[in-house]
PDB file of C-alpha atoms in Angstrom:
ATOM      1  CA  UNK A 122      68.262 140.585 143.295  1.00  0.00           C
ATOM      2  CA  UNK A 123      67.538 140.225 139.622  1.00  0.00           C
ATOM      3  CA  UNK A 124      70.257 142.460 139.624  1.00  0.00           C
ATOM      4  CA  UNK A 125      72.897 140.168 141.377  1.00  0.00           C
ATOM      5  CA  UNK A 126      72.014 137.802 138.898  1.00  0.00           C
ATOM      6  CA  UNK A 127      72.452 139.871 136.173  1.00  0.00           C
ATOM      7  CA  UNK A 128      75.854 141.018 137.302  1.00  0.00           C
ATOM      8  CA  UNK A 129      76.785 136.991 137.738  1.00  0.00           C
ATOM      9  CA  UNK A 130      75.627 135.845 134.344  1.00  0.00           C
ATOM     10  CA  UNK A 131      77.258 138.591 133.048  1.00  0.00           C
ATOM     11  CA  UNK A 132      80.642 138.145 134.977  1.00  0.00           C
ATOM     12  CA  UNK A 133      80.177 134.328 133.919  1.00  0.00           C
ATOM     13  CA  UNK A 134      79.258 134.927 130.005  1.00  0.00           C
ATOM     14  CA  UNK A 135      82.775 137.736 130.242  1.00  0.00           C
ATOM     15  CA  UNK A 136      85.582 135.097 131.288  1.00  0.00           C
ATOM     16  CA  UNK A 137      83.967 132.611 128.876  1.00  0.00           C
ATOM     17  CA  UNK A 138      84.461 135.158 126.356  1.00  0.00           C
ATOM     18  CA  UNK A 139      87.835 136.164 127.100  1.00  0.00           C
ATOM     19  CA  UNK A 140      90.174 133.542 125.268  1.00  0.00           C
ATOM     20  CA  UNK A 141      93.369 134.413 127.641  1.00  0.00           C
ATOM     21  CA  UNK A 142      93.549 130.251 128.470  1.00  0.00           C
ATOM     22  CA  UNK A 143      94.018 127.707 125.907  1.00  0.00           C
ATOM     23  CA  UNK A 144      92.776 123.934 125.887  1.00  0.00           C
ATOM     24  CA  UNK A 145      95.781 121.606 124.194  1.00  0.00           C
ATOM     25  CA  UNK A 146      99.086 122.907 123.673  1.00  0.00           C
ATOM     26  CA  UNK A 147      98.564 123.664 120.338  1.00  0.00           C
ATOM     27  CA  UNK A 148      95.695 125.998 120.616  1.00  0.00           C
ATOM     28  CA  UNK A 149      98.404 127.341 123.262  1.00  0.00           C
ATOM     29  CA  UNK A 150     100.711 127.741 120.050  1.00  0.00           C
ATOM     30  CA  UNK A 151      98.235 129.039 117.949  1.00  0.00           C
ATOM     31  CA  UNK A 152      97.391 132.118 120.456  1.00  0.00           C
ATOM     32  CA  UNK A 153     100.926 133.175 121.371  1.00  0.00           C
ATOM     33  CA  UNK A 154     102.114 133.109 117.795  1.00  0.00           C
ATOM     34  CA  UNK A 155      99.066 135.086 116.769  1.00  0.00           C
ATOM     35  CA  UNK A 156     100.279 138.035 119.152  1.00  0.00           C
ATOM     36  CA  UNK A 157     103.527 138.061 118.217  1.00  0.00           C
ATOM     37  CA  UNK A 158     104.911 141.223 117.275  1.00  0.00           C
ATOM     38  CA  UNK A 159     105.188 141.930 113.472  1.00  0.00           C
ATOM     39  CA  UNK A 160     105.381 137.888 113.048  1.00  0.00           C
ATOM     40  CA  UNK A 161     109.204 137.300 113.906  1.00  0.00           C
ATOM     41  CA  UNK A 162     108.045 134.160 115.580  1.00  0.00           C
ATOM     42  CA  UNK A 163     106.063 131.318 113.543  1.00  0.00           C
ATOM     43  CA  UNK A 164     105.648 127.728 113.844  1.00  0.00           C
ATOM     44  CA  UNK A 165     104.927 127.609 117.504  1.00  0.00           C
ATOM     45  CA  UNK A 166     104.610 123.614 118.652  1.00  0.00           C
ATOM     46  CA  UNK A 167     105.265 121.446 122.205  1.00  0.00           C
ATOM     47  CA  UNK A 168     106.009 118.126 122.022  1.00  0.00           C
ATOM     48  CA  UNK A 169     105.111 115.574 124.462  1.00  0.00           C
ATOM     49  CA  UNK A 170     108.748 115.735 126.278  1.00  0.00           C
ATOM     50  CA  UNK A 171     107.754 119.491 126.924  1.00  0.00           C
ATOM     51  CA  UNK A 172     109.864 120.928 124.648  1.00  0.00           C
ATOM     52  CA  UNK A 173     108.736 123.981 123.239  1.00  0.00           C
ATOM     53  CA  UNK A 174     110.085 124.661 119.182  1.00  0.00           C
ATOM     54  CA  UNK A 175     109.236 127.991 117.139  1.00  0.00           C
ATOM     55  CA  UNK A 176     111.338 129.509 114.603  1.00  0.00           C
ATOM     56  CA  UNK A 177     112.765 133.002 113.782  1.00  0.00           C
ATOM     57  CA  UNK A 178     112.635 134.488 111.155  1.00  0.00           C
ATOM     58  CA  UNK A 179     114.576 137.877 108.983  1.00  0.00           C
ATOM     59  CA  UNK A 180     113.890 138.385 105.324  1.00  0.00           C
ATOM     60  CA  UNK A 181     116.456 141.228 105.495  1.00  0.00           C
ATOM     61  CA  UNK A 182     119.410 138.921 106.312  1.00  0.00           C
ATOM     62  CA  UNK A 183     118.232 135.721 104.811  1.00  0.00           C
ATOM     63  CA  UNK A 184     117.914 134.176 108.442  1.00  0.00           C
ATOM     64  CA  UNK A 185     116.171 131.697 109.312  1.00  0.00           C
ATOM     65  CA  UNK A 186     116.638 129.363 113.058  1.00  0.00           C
ATOM     66  CA  UNK A 187     115.042 127.616 115.070  1.00  0.00           C
ATOM     67  CA  UNK A 188     114.386 128.242 118.424  1.00  0.00           C
ATOM     68  CA  UNK A 189     114.294 125.063 121.101  1.00  0.00           C
ATOM     69  CA  UNK A 190     113.185 125.986 125.050  1.00  0.00           C
ATOM     70  CA  UNK A 191     113.314 122.909 127.762  1.00  0.00           C
ATOM     71  CA  UNK A 192     109.572 124.557 129.401  1.00  0.00           C
ATOM     72  CA  UNK A 193     110.521 122.390 132.693  1.00  0.00           C
ATOM     73  CA  UNK A 194     113.950 124.733 132.753  1.00  0.00           C
ATOM     74  CA  UNK A 195     112.765 128.059 132.809  1.00  0.00           C
ATOM     75  CA  UNK A 196     110.001 130.822 134.090  1.00  0.00           C
ATOM     76  CA  UNK A 197     108.454 133.831 132.548  1.00  0.00           C
ATOM     77  CA  UNK A 198     107.821 137.111 133.575  1.00  0.00           C
ATOM     78  CA  UNK A 199     106.232 139.919 131.658  1.00  0.00           C
ATOM     79  CA  UNK A 200     108.484 143.332 131.050  1.00  0.00           C
ATOM     80  CA  UNK A 201     106.473 146.843 130.422  1.00  0.00           C
ATOM     81  CA  UNK A 202     109.387 149.680 128.968  1.00  0.00           C
ATOM     82  CA  UNK A 203     110.546 151.837 126.160  1.00  0.00           C
ATOM     83  CA  UNK A 204     111.597 148.434 124.121  1.00  0.00           C
ATOM     84  CA  UNK A 205     107.572 147.658 124.238  1.00  0.00           C
ATOM     85  CA  UNK A 206     105.829 144.342 125.950  1.00  0.00           C
ATOM     86  CA  UNK A 207     107.550 141.820 125.840  1.00  0.00           C
ATOM     87  CA  UNK A 208     107.530 138.033 128.075  1.00  0.00           C
ATOM     88  CA  UNK A 209     110.843 137.106 129.663  1.00  0.00           C
ATOM     89  CA  UNK A 210     112.044 133.419 129.495  1.00  0.00           C
ATOM     90  CA  UNK A 211     114.629 132.825 131.901  1.00  0.00           C
ATOM     91  CA  UNK A 212     116.445 129.666 132.736  1.00  0.00           C
ATOM     92  CA  UNK A 213     116.075 129.164 136.073  1.00  0.00           C
ATOM     93  CA  UNK A 214     119.834 129.622 137.923  1.00  0.00           C
ATOM     94  CA  UNK A 215     121.004 130.750 134.532  1.00  0.00           C
ATOM     95  CA  UNK A 216     122.185 128.237 133.166  1.00  0.00           C
ATOM     96  CA  UNK A 217     121.146 128.012 129.231  1.00  0.00           C
ATOM     97  CA  UNK A 218     118.732 125.948 128.446  1.00  0.00           C
ATOM     98  CA  UNK A 219     117.734 128.131 125.429  1.00  0.00           C
ATOM     99  CA  UNK A 220     119.024 126.768 122.197  1.00  0.00           C
ATOM    100  CA  UNK A 221     118.893 128.413 118.910  1.00  0.00           C
ATOM    101  CA  UNK A 222     120.487 126.577 115.231  1.00  0.00           C
ATOM    102  CA  UNK A 223     119.796 127.183 111.720  1.00  0.00           C
ATOM    103  CA  UNK A 224     120.896 129.736 109.254  1.00  0.00           C
ATOM    104  CA  UNK A 225     121.730 132.969 109.638  1.00  0.00           C
ATOM    105  CA  UNK A 226     123.367 135.571 107.222  1.00  0.00           C
ATOM    106  CA  UNK A 227     125.416 133.815 104.993  1.00  0.00           C
ATOM    107  CA  UNK A 228     126.920 131.250 108.567  1.00  0.00           C
ATOM    108  CA  UNK A 229     124.568 127.839 107.237  1.00  0.00           C
ATOM    109  CA  UNK A 230     125.571 126.115 110.204  1.00  0.00           C
ATOM    110  CA  UNK A 231     124.860 128.446 113.551  1.00  0.00           C
ATOM    111  CA  UNK A 232     124.594 127.049 116.706  1.00  0.00           C
ATOM    112  CA  UNK A 233     124.354 128.651 119.615  1.00  0.00           C
ATOM    113  CA  UNK A 234     122.959 128.273 123.746  1.00  0.00           C
ATOM    114  CA  UNK A 235     120.947 131.113 125.487  1.00  0.00           C
ATOM    115  CA  UNK A 236     120.017 131.807 129.669  1.00  0.00           C
ATOM    116  CA  UNK A 237     117.195 134.174 128.575  1.00  0.00           C
ATOM    117  CA  UNK A 238     115.257 135.330 125.764  1.00  0.00           C
ATOM    118  CA  UNK A 239     112.108 136.904 125.368  1.00  0.00           C
ATOM    119  CA  UNK A 240     108.691 137.228 122.858  1.00  0.00           C
ATOM    120  CA  UNK A 241     107.598 140.182 121.861  1.00  0.00           C
ATOM    121  CA  UNK A 242     104.082 141.520 121.726  1.00  0.00           C
ATOM    122  CA  UNK A 243     101.560 144.281 119.984  1.00  0.00           C
ATOM    123  CA  UNK A 244     100.551 145.196 122.520  1.00  0.00           C
ATOM    124  CA  UNK A 245      99.781 144.790 126.868  1.00  0.00           C
ATOM    125  CA  UNK A 246      97.043 142.487 125.723  1.00  0.00           C
ATOM    126  CA  UNK A 247      99.030 140.897 124.040  1.00  0.00           C
ATOM    127  CA  UNK A 248     101.643 140.443 126.131  1.00  0.00           C
ATOM    128  CA  UNK A 249      99.090 139.060 129.280  1.00  0.00           C
ATOM    129  CA  UNK A 250      97.448 136.307 126.646  1.00  0.00           C
ATOM    130  CA  UNK A 251     101.524 135.683 126.026  1.00  0.00           C
ATOM    131  CA  UNK A 252     101.986 134.995 129.505  1.00  0.00           C
ATOM    132  CA  UNK A 253      98.945 133.092 130.200  1.00  0.00           C
ATOM    133  CA  UNK A 254      99.714 131.004 127.355  1.00  0.00           C
ATOM    134  CA  UNK A 255     103.724 130.505 128.271  1.00  0.00           C
ATOM    135  CA  UNK A 256     102.231 129.714 132.371  1.00  0.00           C
ATOM    136  CA  UNK A 257      99.805 126.727 130.375  1.00  0.00           C
ATOM    137  CA  UNK A 258     102.102 125.415 128.921  1.00  0.00           C
ATOM    138  CA  UNK A 259     104.636 125.232 131.623  1.00  0.00           C
ATOM    139  CA  UNK A 260     102.035 123.207 133.598  1.00  0.00           C
ATOM    140  CA  UNK A 261     102.089 121.242 130.830  1.00  0.00           C
ATOM    141  CA  UNK A 262     105.094 120.594 129.880  1.00  0.00           C
ATOM    142  CA  UNK A 263     106.179 120.051 133.990  1.00  0.00           C
ATOM    143  CA  UNK A 264     102.871 117.661 134.436  1.00  0.00           C
ATOM    144  CA  UNK A 265     104.012 115.702 131.514  1.00  0.00           C
ATOM    145  CA  UNK A 266     107.924 115.019 132.459  1.00  0.00           C
TER     146      UNK A 266
END
């Protein structure tokens, strides 16, 4: 009986100590940003309409763009391949819902729409964490509309 109670207590402690789910959109954005490989994406935020925005920066090409994604129009999935650990963001029905604008090299007015993108993670744990946070934000974005 003591072993059963001890096991139950340990399970509860481990569940509470894992930081897989955020309590707020701001916390979720911070968690996602901390798991991005090489820190290429920063300044994650979600507004009350369920729009996720973040910044892509490439110092080599002197580029910086803002990506905007409507969370009510996407699905997310995990992928492990030779290219690393990634969380894919796919627009429902292939309709472009990922918008990117900003400075790309010498083009100061870069603008493009995409039907998918991905968030790279450092490792499998980071991929799972990003995925779980994106699911949290998806639910939140769909609830707010």
